[in-house]
mmCIF file of C-alpha atoms in Angstrom:
data_model
loop_
_atom_site.group_PDB
_atom_site.id
_atom_site.type_symbol
_atom_site.label_atom_id
_atom_site.label_comp_id
_atom_site.label_asym_id
_atom_site.label_seq_id
_atom_site.Cartn_x
_atom_site.Cartn_y
_atom_site.Cartn_z
ATOM 1 C CA UNK K 3 -83.997 50.907 -20.250
ATOM 2 C CA UNK K 4 -82.642 48.662 -17.463
ATOM 3 C CA UNK K 5 -85.235 45.988 -18.230
ATOM 4 C CA UNK K 6 -84.257 46.030 -21.862
ATOM 5 C CA UNK K 7 -80.566 45.374 -21.065
ATOM 6 C CA UNK K 8 -81.475 42.437 -18.817
ATOM 7 C CA UNK K 9 -83.649 40.917 -21.539
ATOM 8 C CA UNK K 10 -80.855 41.099 -24.087
ATOM 9 C CA UNK K 11 -78.449 39.394 -21.646
ATOM 10 C CA UNK K 12 -80.894 36.550 -21.080
ATOM 11 C CA UNK K 13 -81.303 36.059 -24.803
ATOM 12 C CA UNK K 14 -77.507 35.881 -25.253
ATOM 13 C CA UNK K 15 -77.213 33.318 -22.469
ATOM 14 C CA UNK K 16 -79.925 31.197 -23.985
ATOM 15 C CA UNK K 17 -78.127 31.249 -27.326
ATOM 16 C CA UNK K 18 -74.882 30.135 -25.722
ATOM 17 C CA UNK K 19 -76.673 27.355 -23.826
ATOM 18 C CA UNK K 20 -78.079 25.996 -27.108
ATOM 19 C CA UNK K 21 -74.645 25.870 -28.801
ATOM 20 C CA UNK K 22 -73.143 22.348 -29.025
ATOM 21 C CA UNK K 23 -69.670 21.806 -27.554
ATOM 22 C CA UNK K 24 -68.339 20.555 -30.893
ATOM 23 C CA UNK K 25 -69.873 23.249 -33.080
ATOM 24 C CA UNK K 26 -66.286 24.495 -33.763
ATOM 25 C CA UNK K 27 -65.830 21.486 -36.037
ATOM 26 C CA UNK K 28 -68.101 22.967 -38.691
ATOM 27 C CA UNK K 29 -65.377 25.532 -39.306
ATOM 28 C CA UNK K 30 -62.789 22.815 -39.980
ATOM 29 C CA UNK K 31 -62.479 21.810 -43.585
ATOM 30 C CA UNK K 32 -62.220 18.071 -42.857
ATOM 31 C CA UNK K 33 -63.542 17.773 -39.307
ATOM 32 C CA UNK K 34 -61.523 17.064 -36.132
ATOM 33 C CA UNK K 35 -57.754 16.721 -36.497
ATOM 34 C CA UNK K 36 -56.675 13.326 -35.068
ATOM 35 C CA UNK K 37 -53.407 13.331 -33.067
ATOM 36 C CA UNK K 38 -51.885 9.993 -32.048
ATOM 37 C CA UNK K 39 -50.789 9.676 -28.428
ATOM 38 C CA UNK K 40 -47.281 10.828 -27.611
ATOM 39 C CA UNK K 41 -44.372 8.722 -26.331
ATOM 40 C CA UNK K 42 -44.206 9.102 -22.558
ATOM 41 C CA UNK K 43 -41.153 9.351 -20.237
ATOM 42 C CA UNK K 44 -38.675 9.958 -23.054
ATOM 43 C CA UNK K 45 -35.037 9.787 -21.910
ATOM 44 C CA UNK K 46 -31.675 9.956 -23.637
ATOM 45 C CA UNK K 47 -29.012 7.705 -22.073
ATOM 46 C CA UNK K 48 -25.371 8.571 -22.778
ATOM 47 C CA UNK K 49 -23.021 6.230 -24.640
ATOM 48 C CA UNK K 50 -19.786 6.137 -26.599
ATOM 49 C CA UNK K 51 -20.479 8.047 -29.807
ATOM 50 C CA UNK K 52 -24.056 6.922 -29.449
ATOM 51 C CA UNK K 53 -27.099 7.348 -27.222
ATOM 52 C CA UNK K 54 -30.059 5.193 -26.291
ATOM 53 C CA UNK K 55 -33.536 6.670 -26.487
ATOM 54 C CA UNK K 56 -36.094 5.116 -24.189
ATOM 55 C CA UNK K 57 -39.765 5.842 -23.730
ATOM 56 C CA UNK K 58 -43.174 4.340 -22.958
ATOM 57 C CA UNK K 59 -46.411 3.815 -24.911
ATOM 58 C CA UNK K 60 -49.127 3.904 -22.285
ATOM 59 C CA UNK K 61 -52.122 4.779 -24.480
ATOM 60 C CA UNK K 62 -53.429 4.888 -28.001
ATOM 61 C CA UNK K 63 -53.147 1.431 -29.533
ATOM 62 C CA UNK K 64 -53.363 2.955 -32.991
ATOM 63 C CA UNK K 65 -49.662 3.984 -32.921
ATOM 64 C CA UNK K 66 -47.795 2.078 -35.616
ATOM 65 C CA UNK K 67 -44.378 3.821 -35.661
ATOM 66 C CA UNK K 68 -42.356 6.688 -34.353
ATOM 67 C CA UNK K 69 -39.685 8.912 -35.799
ATOM 68 C CA UNK K 70 -36.695 10.478 -34.094
ATOM 69 C CA UNK K 71 -35.221 13.688 -35.476
ATOM 70 C CA UNK K 72 -31.893 15.287 -34.527
ATOM 71 C CA UNK K 73 -29.168 17.551 -35.893
ATOM 72 C CA UNK K 74 -31.721 20.280 -36.586
ATOM 73 C CA UNK K 75 -33.978 17.684 -38.251
ATOM 74 C CA UNK K 76 -31.327 16.909 -40.838
ATOM 75 C CA UNK K 77 -31.085 13.338 -39.512
ATOM 76 C CA UNK K 78 -33.930 11.040 -38.577
ATOM 77 C CA UNK K 79 -34.700 7.442 -37.744
ATOM 78 C CA UNK K 80 -38.017 5.616 -38.173
ATOM 79 C CA UNK K 81 -38.999 2.677 -35.965
ATOM 80 C CA UNK K 82 -41.999 0.398 -36.350
ATOM 81 C CA UNK K 83 -44.164 -0.234 -33.265
ATOM 82 C CA UNK K 84 -45.671 -3.605 -32.493
ATOM 83 C CA UNK K 85 -47.899 -3.238 -29.472
ATOM 84 C CA UNK K 86 -47.776 -6.216 -27.110
ATOM 85 C CA UNK K 87 -49.596 -4.823 -24.153
ATOM 86 C CA UNK K 88 -51.122 -1.746 -22.598
ATOM 87 C CA UNK K 89 -47.666 -0.437 -21.672
ATOM 88 C CA UNK K 90 -44.816 -1.018 -24.143
ATOM 89 C CA UNK K 91 -41.247 0.237 -24.036
ATOM 90 C CA UNK K 92 -39.340 1.974 -26.803
ATOM 91 C CA UNK K 93 -35.577 1.419 -26.984
ATOM 92 C CA UNK K 94 -33.650 2.815 -29.932
ATOM 93 C CA UNK K 95 -29.928 3.424 -30.374
ATOM 94 C CA UNK K 96 -28.761 6.463 -32.277
ATOM 95 C CA UNK K 97 -25.298 5.583 -33.499
ATOM 96 C CA UNK K 98 -22.290 7.262 -35.125
ATOM 97 C CA UNK K 99 -22.704 10.525 -33.195
ATOM 98 C CA UNK K 100 -20.082 13.205 -32.754
ATOM 99 C CA UNK K 101 -19.078 13.796 -29.148
ATOM 100 C CA UNK K 102 -21.246 16.388 -27.500
ATOM 101 C CA UNK K 103 -24.839 17.281 -26.694
ATOM 102 C CA UNK K 104 -27.741 15.957 -28.740
ATOM 103 C CA UNK K 105 -31.294 17.288 -28.878
ATOM 104 C CA UNK K 106 -34.018 15.008 -30.298
ATOM 105 C CA UNK K 107 -37.613 15.401 -31.373
ATOM 106 C CA UNK K 108 -39.906 12.371 -31.176
ATOM 107 C CA UNK K 109 -43.254 11.988 -32.960
ATOM 108 C CA UNK K 110 -45.582 8.981 -33.135
ATOM 109 C CA UNK K 111 -47.685 8.053 -36.160
ATOM 110 C CA UNK K 112 -50.789 5.998 -36.871
ATOM 111 C CA UNK K 113 -51.543 3.887 -39.918
ATOM 112 C CA UNK K 114 -53.157 6.838 -41.670
ATOM 113 C CA UNK K 115 -50.028 8.920 -41.366
ATOM 114 C CA UNK K 116 -51.329 11.221 -38.704
ATOM 115 C CA UNK K 117 -48.599 12.396 -36.343
ATOM 116 C CA UNK K 118 -48.487 13.342 -32.712
ATOM 117 C CA UNK K 119 -47.359 16.621 -31.272
ATOM 118 C CA UNK K 120 -43.563 16.646 -30.771
ATOM 119 C CA UNK K 121 -41.815 15.505 -27.618
ATOM 120 C CA UNK K 122 -38.274 16.855 -27.052
ATOM 121 C CA UNK K 123 -35.381 15.414 -25.052
ATOM 122 C CA UNK K 124 -31.685 16.189 -24.678
ATOM 123 C CA UNK K 125 -28.654 14.039 -23.831
ATOM 124 C CA UNK K 126 -24.926 13.599 -24.425
ATOM 125 C CA UNK K 127 -22.651 11.402 -26.474
ATOM 126 C CA UNK K 128 -19.080 10.880 -25.248
ATOM 127 C CA UNK K 129 -15.869 9.766 -26.935
ATOM 128 C CA UNK K 130 -12.120 10.110 -26.949
ATOM 129 C CA UNK K 131 -12.223 13.699 -25.721
ATOM 130 C CA UNK K 132 -13.878 12.508 -22.498
ATOM 131 C CA UNK K 133 -11.541 9.514 -22.223
ATOM 132 C CA UNK K 134 -8.477 11.755 -22.598
ATOM 133 C CA UNK K 135 -9.623 13.763 -19.599
ATOM 134 C CA UNK K 136 -9.831 10.910 -17.089
ATOM 135 C CA UNK K 137 -6.894 9.257 -15.354
ATOM 136 C CA UNK K 138 -6.040 5.903 -13.877
ATOM 137 C CA UNK K 139 -6.382 5.303 -10.170
ATOM 138 C CA UNK K 140 -3.060 5.566 -8.447
ATOM 139 C CA UNK K 141 -1.563 3.486 -5.657
ATOM 140 C CA UNK K 142 -0.299 5.168 -2.504
ATOM 141 C CA UNK K 143 1.600 2.043 -1.474
ATOM 142 C CA UNK K 144 2.477 -1.471 -2.634
ATOM 143 C CA UNK K 145 3.429 -3.871 0.140
ATOM 144 C CA UNK K 146 4.473 -7.464 0.192
ATOM 145 C CA UNK K 147 2.503 -9.551 2.719
ATOM 146 C CA UNK K 148 2.399 -13.281 3.331
ATOM 147 C CA UNK K 149 -0.956 -13.328 1.518
ATOM 148 C CA UNK K 150 0.444 -11.654 -1.584
ATOM 149 C CA UNK K 151 0.968 -8.176 -2.967
ATOM 150 C CA UNK K 152 -1.140 -5.595 -1.136
ATOM 151 C CA UNK K 153 -2.017 -2.420 -3.060
ATOM 152 C CA UNK K 154 -3.271 0.580 -1.144
ATOM 153 C CA UNK K 155 -5.256 2.922 -3.376
ATOM 154 C CA UNK K 156 -5.800 6.668 -3.418
ATOM 155 C CA UNK K 157 -9.481 7.740 -3.577
ATOM 156 C CA UNK K 158 -11.076 7.584 -7.008
ATOM 157 C CA UNK K 159 -13.837 9.662 -8.588
ATOM 158 C CA UNK K 160 -17.412 8.574 -7.720
ATOM 159 C CA UNK K 161 -17.881 8.177 -11.496
ATOM 160 C CA UNK K 162 -15.468 5.225 -11.573
ATOM 161 C CA UNK K 163 -17.168 1.842 -10.947
ATOM 162 C CA UNK K 164 -13.950 -0.208 -11.034
ATOM 163 C CA UNK K 165 -10.298 -0.447 -11.958
ATOM 164 C CA UNK K 166 -8.962 -3.303 -14.075
ATOM 165 C CA UNK K 167 -5.677 -4.965 -13.101
ATOM 166 C CA UNK K 168 -3.783 -7.105 -15.603
ATOM 167 C CA UNK K 169 -0.779 -9.034 -14.304
ATOM 168 C CA UNK K 170 1.415 -12.087 -14.715
ATOM 169 C CA UNK K 171 0.714 -14.800 -12.129
ATOM 170 C CA UNK K 172 3.229 -17.057 -10.487
ATOM 171 C CA UNK K 173 2.200 -19.875 -12.872
ATOM 172 C CA UNK K 174 3.109 -17.699 -15.845
ATOM 173 C CA UNK K 175 -0.429 -16.984 -16.987
ATOM 174 C CA UNK K 176 -1.813 -13.481 -17.564
ATOM 175 C CA UNK K 177 -4.770 -12.688 -15.309
ATOM 176 C CA UNK K 178 -7.240 -9.832 -14.966
ATOM 177 C CA UNK K 179 -8.824 -8.588 -11.733
ATOM 178 C CA UNK K 180 -11.620 -6.021 -11.264
ATOM 179 C CA UNK K 181 -11.196 -3.748 -8.264
ATOM 180 C CA UNK K 182 -14.445 -1.959 -7.218
ATOM 181 C CA UNK K 183 -14.098 1.781 -6.865
ATOM 182 C CA UNK K 184 -15.153 1.613 -3.211
ATOM 183 C CA UNK K 185 -12.254 -0.679 -2.292
ATOM 184 C CA UNK K 186 -9.351 0.984 -0.521
ATOM 185 C CA UNK K 187 -6.946 -1.971 -0.718
ATOM 186 C CA UNK K 188 -6.478 -4.950 -3.025
ATOM 187 C CA UNK K 189 -4.630 -8.195 -2.397
ATOM 188 C CA UNK K 190 -3.097 -9.944 -5.438
ATOM 189 C CA UNK K 191 -2.179 -13.370 -4.007
ATOM 190 C CA UNK K 192 -0.361 -14.814 -7.005
ATOM 191 C CA UNK K 193 1.447 -11.824 -8.449
ATOM 192 C CA UNK K 194 4.783 -12.663 -10.062
ATOM 193 C CA UNK K 195 7.221 -10.136 -8.631
ATOM 194 C CA UNK K 196 9.315 -8.042 -11.009
ATOM 195 C CA UNK K 197 6.722 -8.261 -13.776
ATOM 196 C CA UNK K 198 4.396 -5.555 -15.062
ATOM 197 C CA UNK K 199 1.109 -4.935 -13.344
ATOM 198 C CA UNK K 200 -1.156 -2.826 -15.563
ATOM 199 C CA UNK K 201 -3.774 -0.495 -14.049
ATOM 200 C CA UNK K 202 -6.624 0.845 -16.180
ATOM 201 C CA UNK K 203 -9.603 2.633 -14.640
ATOM 202 C CA UNK K 204 -13.179 2.550 -15.921
ATOM 203 C CA UNK K 205 -15.589 5.451 -15.812
ATOM 204 C CA UNK K 206 -19.259 6.217 -16.324
ATOM 205 C CA UNK K 207 -19.662 9.833 -17.483
ATOM 206 C CA UNK K 208 -23.274 9.718 -16.250
ATOM 207 C CA UNK K 209 -24.880 7.378 -13.739
ATOM 208 C CA UNK K 210 -27.221 5.922 -16.376
ATOM 209 C CA UNK K 211 -24.621 5.660 -19.165
ATOM 210 C CA UNK K 212 -24.975 2.606 -21.371
ATOM 211 C CA UNK K 213 -21.243 2.282 -22.138
ATOM 212 C CA UNK K 214 -18.256 1.976 -19.830
ATOM 213 C CA UNK K 215 -15.300 4.211 -20.688
ATOM 214 C CA UNK K 216 -11.608 3.582 -19.976
ATOM 215 C CA UNK K 217 -8.570 5.780 -19.802
ATOM 216 C CA UNK K 218 -6.757 5.887 -23.133
ATOM 217 C CA UNK K 219 -3.962 3.677 -21.839
ATOM 218 C CA UNK K 220 -3.067 1.790 -18.648
ATOM 219 C CA UNK K 221 -0.410 2.757 -16.134
ATOM 220 C CA UNK K 222 2.238 0.299 -14.997
ATOM 221 C CA UNK K 223 2.943 -0.747 -11.436
ATOM 222 C CA UNK K 224 5.910 -2.987 -10.704
ATOM 223 C CA UNK K 225 6.765 -4.533 -7.366
ATOM 224 C CA UNK K 226 10.225 -5.952 -7.970
ATOM 225 C CA UNK K 227 11.021 -7.402 -4.533
ATOM 226 C CA UNK K 228 9.020 -10.226 -2.994
ATOM 227 C CA UNK K 229 10.762 -9.801 0.384
ATOM 228 C CA UNK K 230 10.241 -6.085 1.008
ATOM 229 C CA UNK K 231 7.492 -5.482 3.557
ATOM 230 C CA UNK K 232 6.753 -5.332 7.273
ATOM 231 C CA UNK K 233 7.874 -8.222 9.492
ATOM 232 C CA UNK K 234 7.040 -9.037 13.097
ATOM 233 C CA UNK K 235 10.066 -10.064 15.109
ATOM 234 C CA UNK K 236 10.520 -12.616 17.840
ATOM 235 C CA UNK K 237 13.611 -14.224 19.343
ATOM 236 C CA UNK K 238 16.530 -13.534 21.662
ATOM 237 C CA UNK K 239 19.988 -12.006 21.663
ATOM 238 C CA UNK K 240 22.320 -13.791 24.062
ATOM 239 C CA UNK K 241 25.297 -11.836 25.338
ATOM 240 C CA UNK K 242 28.368 -13.801 26.387
ATOM 241 C CA UNK K 243 31.362 -12.686 28.356
ATOM 242 C CA UNK K 244 34.243 -13.681 26.205
ATOM 243 C CA UNK K 245 33.770 -16.455 23.685
ATOM 244 C CA UNK K 246 30.727 -18.706 23.568
ATOM 245 C CA UNK K 247 32.928 -21.624 24.551
ATOM 246 C CA UNK K 248 33.341 -20.117 28.031
ATOM 247 C CA UNK K 249 29.599 -20.492 28.482
ATOM 248 C CA UNK K 250 29.417 -17.354 30.625
ATOM 249 C CA UNK K 251 26.149 -15.524 29.819
ATOM 250 C CA UNK K 252 26.167 -11.881 30.750
ATOM 251 C CA UNK K 253 22.517 -11.375 29.857
ATOM 252 C CA UNK K 254 19.813 -11.724 27.180
ATOM 253 C CA UNK K 255 17.597 -9.382 25.226
ATOM 254 C CA UNK K 256 14.136 -10.430 24.038
ATOM 255 C CA UNK K 257 13.339 -9.464 20.456
ATOM 256 C CA UNK K 258 9.884 -8.230 19.500
ATOM 257 C CA UNK K 259 8.050 -5.604 17.502
ATOM 258 C CA UNK K 260 7.710 -4.794 13.833
ATOM 259 C CA UNK K 261 10.480 -4.196 11.369
ATOM 260 C CA UNK K 262 10.246 -2.728 7.872
ATOM 261 C CA UNK K 263 12.332 -4.396 5.182
ATOM 262 C CA UNK K 264 13.569 -1.980 2.543
ATOM 263 C CA UNK K 265 14.284 -3.222 -0.979
ATOM 264 C CA UNK K 266 17.867 -2.806 -2.081
ATOM 265 C CA UNK K 267 17.124 -4.313 -5.492
ATOM 266 C CA UNK K 268 14.980 -6.997 -7.056
ATOM 267 C CA UNK K 269 16.283 -9.752 -4.772
ATOM 268 C CA UNK K 270 17.752 -8.031 -1.703
ATOM 269 C CA UNK K 271 16.377 -6.352 1.451
ATOM 270 C CA UNK K 272 17.707 -4.609 4.511
ATOM 271 C CA UNK K 273 16.117 -4.465 7.985
ATOM 272 C CA UNK K 274 17.097 -3.915 11.606
ATOM 273 C CA UNK K 275 19.495 -6.477 13.094
ATOM 274 C CA UNK K 276 18.198 -7.915 16.374
ATOM 275 C CA UNK K 277 17.461 -4.987 18.699
ATOM 276 C CA UNK K 278 20.386 -2.918 17.387
ATOM 277 C CA UNK K 279 18.655 -1.050 14.595
ATOM 278 C CA UNK K 280 19.088 2.162 16.542
ATOM 279 C CA UNK K 281 22.842 1.801 15.995
ATOM 280 C CA UNK K 282 22.304 1.544 12.244
ATOM 281 C CA UNK K 283 22.976 -2.207 12.311
ATOM 282 C CA UNK K 284 21.061 -4.060 9.610
ATOM 283 C CA UNK K 285 20.607 -7.541 8.204
ATOM 284 C CA UNK K 286 21.089 -7.740 4.421
ATOM 285 C CA UNK K 287 19.120 -10.672 3.076
ATOM 286 C CA UNK K 288 19.463 -11.896 -0.511
ATOM 287 C CA UNK K 289 17.137 -14.390 -2.213
ATOM 288 C CA UNK K 290 17.634 -15.834 -5.665
ATOM 289 C CA UNK K 291 14.336 -17.664 -5.804
ATOM 290 C CA UNK K 292 15.827 -20.821 -4.284
ATOM 291 C CA UNK K 293 18.278 -20.010 -1.516
ATOM 292 C CA UNK K 294 18.578 -17.151 0.973
ATOM 293 C CA UNK K 295 21.746 -15.638 2.419
ATOM 294 C CA UNK K 296 22.362 -12.996 5.043
ATOM 295 C CA UNK K 297 25.207 -10.610 5.827
ATOM 296 C CA UNK K 298 25.722 -7.536 8.037
ATOM 297 C CA UNK K 299 25.426 -4.116 6.445
ATOM 298 C CA UNK K 300 28.498 -1.857 6.208
ATOM 299 C CA UNK K 301 27.695 -0.028 9.489
ATOM 300 C CA UNK K 302 27.505 -3.256 11.473
ATOM 301 C CA UNK K 303 30.523 -4.858 9.727
ATOM 302 C CA UNK K 304 32.600 -1.830 10.619
ATOM 303 C CA UNK K 305 31.616 -1.945 14.323
ATOM 304 C CA UNK K 306 32.343 -5.601 15.138
ATOM 305 C CA UNK K 307 35.561 -7.664 15.141
ATOM 306 C CA UNK K 308 36.703 -8.065 11.575
ATOM 307 C CA UNK K 309 35.590 -11.350 9.986
ATOM 308 C CA UNK K 310 33.678 -12.430 13.108
ATOM 309 C CA UNK K 311 30.169 -12.512 11.642
ATOM 310 C CA UNK K 312 28.919 -16.133 11.392
ATOM 311 C CA UNK K 313 25.673 -17.543 9.963
ATOM 312 C CA UNK K 314 24.731 -20.665 11.926
ATOM 313 C CA UNK K 315 21.459 -21.259 10.069
ATOM 314 C CA UNK K 316 18.966 -19.542 7.841
ATOM 315 C CA UNK K 317 15.691 -20.609 6.239
ATOM 316 C CA UNK K 318 12.931 -18.932 4.268
ATOM 317 C CA UNK K 319 9.414 -20.264 3.790
ATOM 318 C CA UNK K 320 8.059 -18.549 0.719
ATOM 319 C CA UNK K 321 4.502 -19.742 1.349
ATOM 320 C CA UNK K 322 4.284 -18.197 4.818
ATOM 321 C CA UNK K 323 6.831 -15.394 4.426
ATOM 322 C CA UNK K 324 8.764 -16.530 7.516
ATOM 323 C CA UNK K 325 12.531 -16.067 7.784
ATOM 324 C CA UNK K 326 14.351 -17.935 10.562
ATOM 325 C CA UNK K 327 17.941 -16.941 11.143
ATOM 326 C CA UNK K 328 20.684 -17.627 13.707
ATOM 327 C CA UNK K 329 23.884 -15.550 13.553
ATOM 328 C CA UNK K 330 26.797 -14.698 15.790
ATOM 329 C CA UNK K 331 29.479 -12.008 15.981
ATOM 330 C CA UNK K 332 32.236 -10.842 18.286
ATOM 331 C CA UNK K 333 32.296 -7.258 19.484
ATOM 332 C CA UNK K 334 35.490 -5.205 19.620
ATOM 333 C CA UNK K 335 35.893 -6.120 23.315
ATOM 334 C CA UNK K 336 36.099 -9.807 22.434
ATOM 335 C CA UNK K 337 32.664 -10.752 23.714
ATOM 336 C CA UNK K 338 30.483 -13.044 21.576
ATOM 337 C CA UNK K 339 26.859 -12.320 20.787
ATOM 338 C CA UNK K 340 24.408 -14.910 19.402
ATOM 339 C CA UNK K 341 21.139 -13.815 17.750
ATOM 340 C CA UNK K 342 18.259 -16.205 17.112
ATOM 341 C CA UNK K 343 15.402 -14.442 15.386
ATOM 342 C CA UNK K 344 12.226 -15.287 13.504
ATOM 343 C CA UNK K 345 10.831 -12.679 11.117
ATOM 344 C CA UNK K 346 7.237 -13.164 9.975
ATOM 345 C CA UNK K 347 5.934 -11.211 7.011
ATOM 346 C CA UNK K 348 2.698 -9.441 8.000
#
């Protein structure tokens, strides 16, 4: 009995060995089913109410077209293929899409109408809903420097490649500047003070997005005072016993350090007077675009001899941001004080 079982097994193996590998074809009505090669590396790149489908043809030169299906196969797009080399690239825009996710099916075809197995890919289309959810980059400070208006920015989302500034220049023209998202500060050298500076930030919803998105509207920054900023001080305060005409100098005080000028309006600033800022004494400078004047603030005027404040000289170099001033006053004891100071905008 055991020998009989072994013999039957050998007969079965011999029968299998004699069967051709393609014998299954005789059961097909029309022979082997030809399938064109598929599109490789299919990707969907996000855009504004559109997407870009990309892929590669790396084999099967018989492919003559491909079709893209979406919206549950209710929409489709057919694209002819003209092979130019062993590896060709497919790039097709799908336009007029509603904002949201999109799932596509891609099939290739040969000249006989045979189609490949499907390849699926998913992506996103963005629009006004996305744009309404992003905001413009904000400034933590705007400072006047001798080089121009300095804007210090707050951090921005990594998805923002740049912010666009639109402003009126000193020559009256409207200019645009792109500020990279990595920049922490921006210098606008020719900004016309007291005019609008528009800030509109760009975004990429995905790193490979084909369209740049912007906030729905820009924000407005205005720096109204060209004088407000930080100045370095140098000079001397000379203290006389009695009037200057006596020529009796009781002592001097060297002036140094930084002083912050605070805007009191579009054309007026206030900053520490000589080395007496701790007493609340301030210069009040006014500039009308042509000439500069200076006066003591109310605290200082109330602490010196009435009507004794004198301006010997004052000059302002707009190009360098340097104010040079020489003033004098008489204290309530009848002693004169002369202040010669140079203030340099940093």
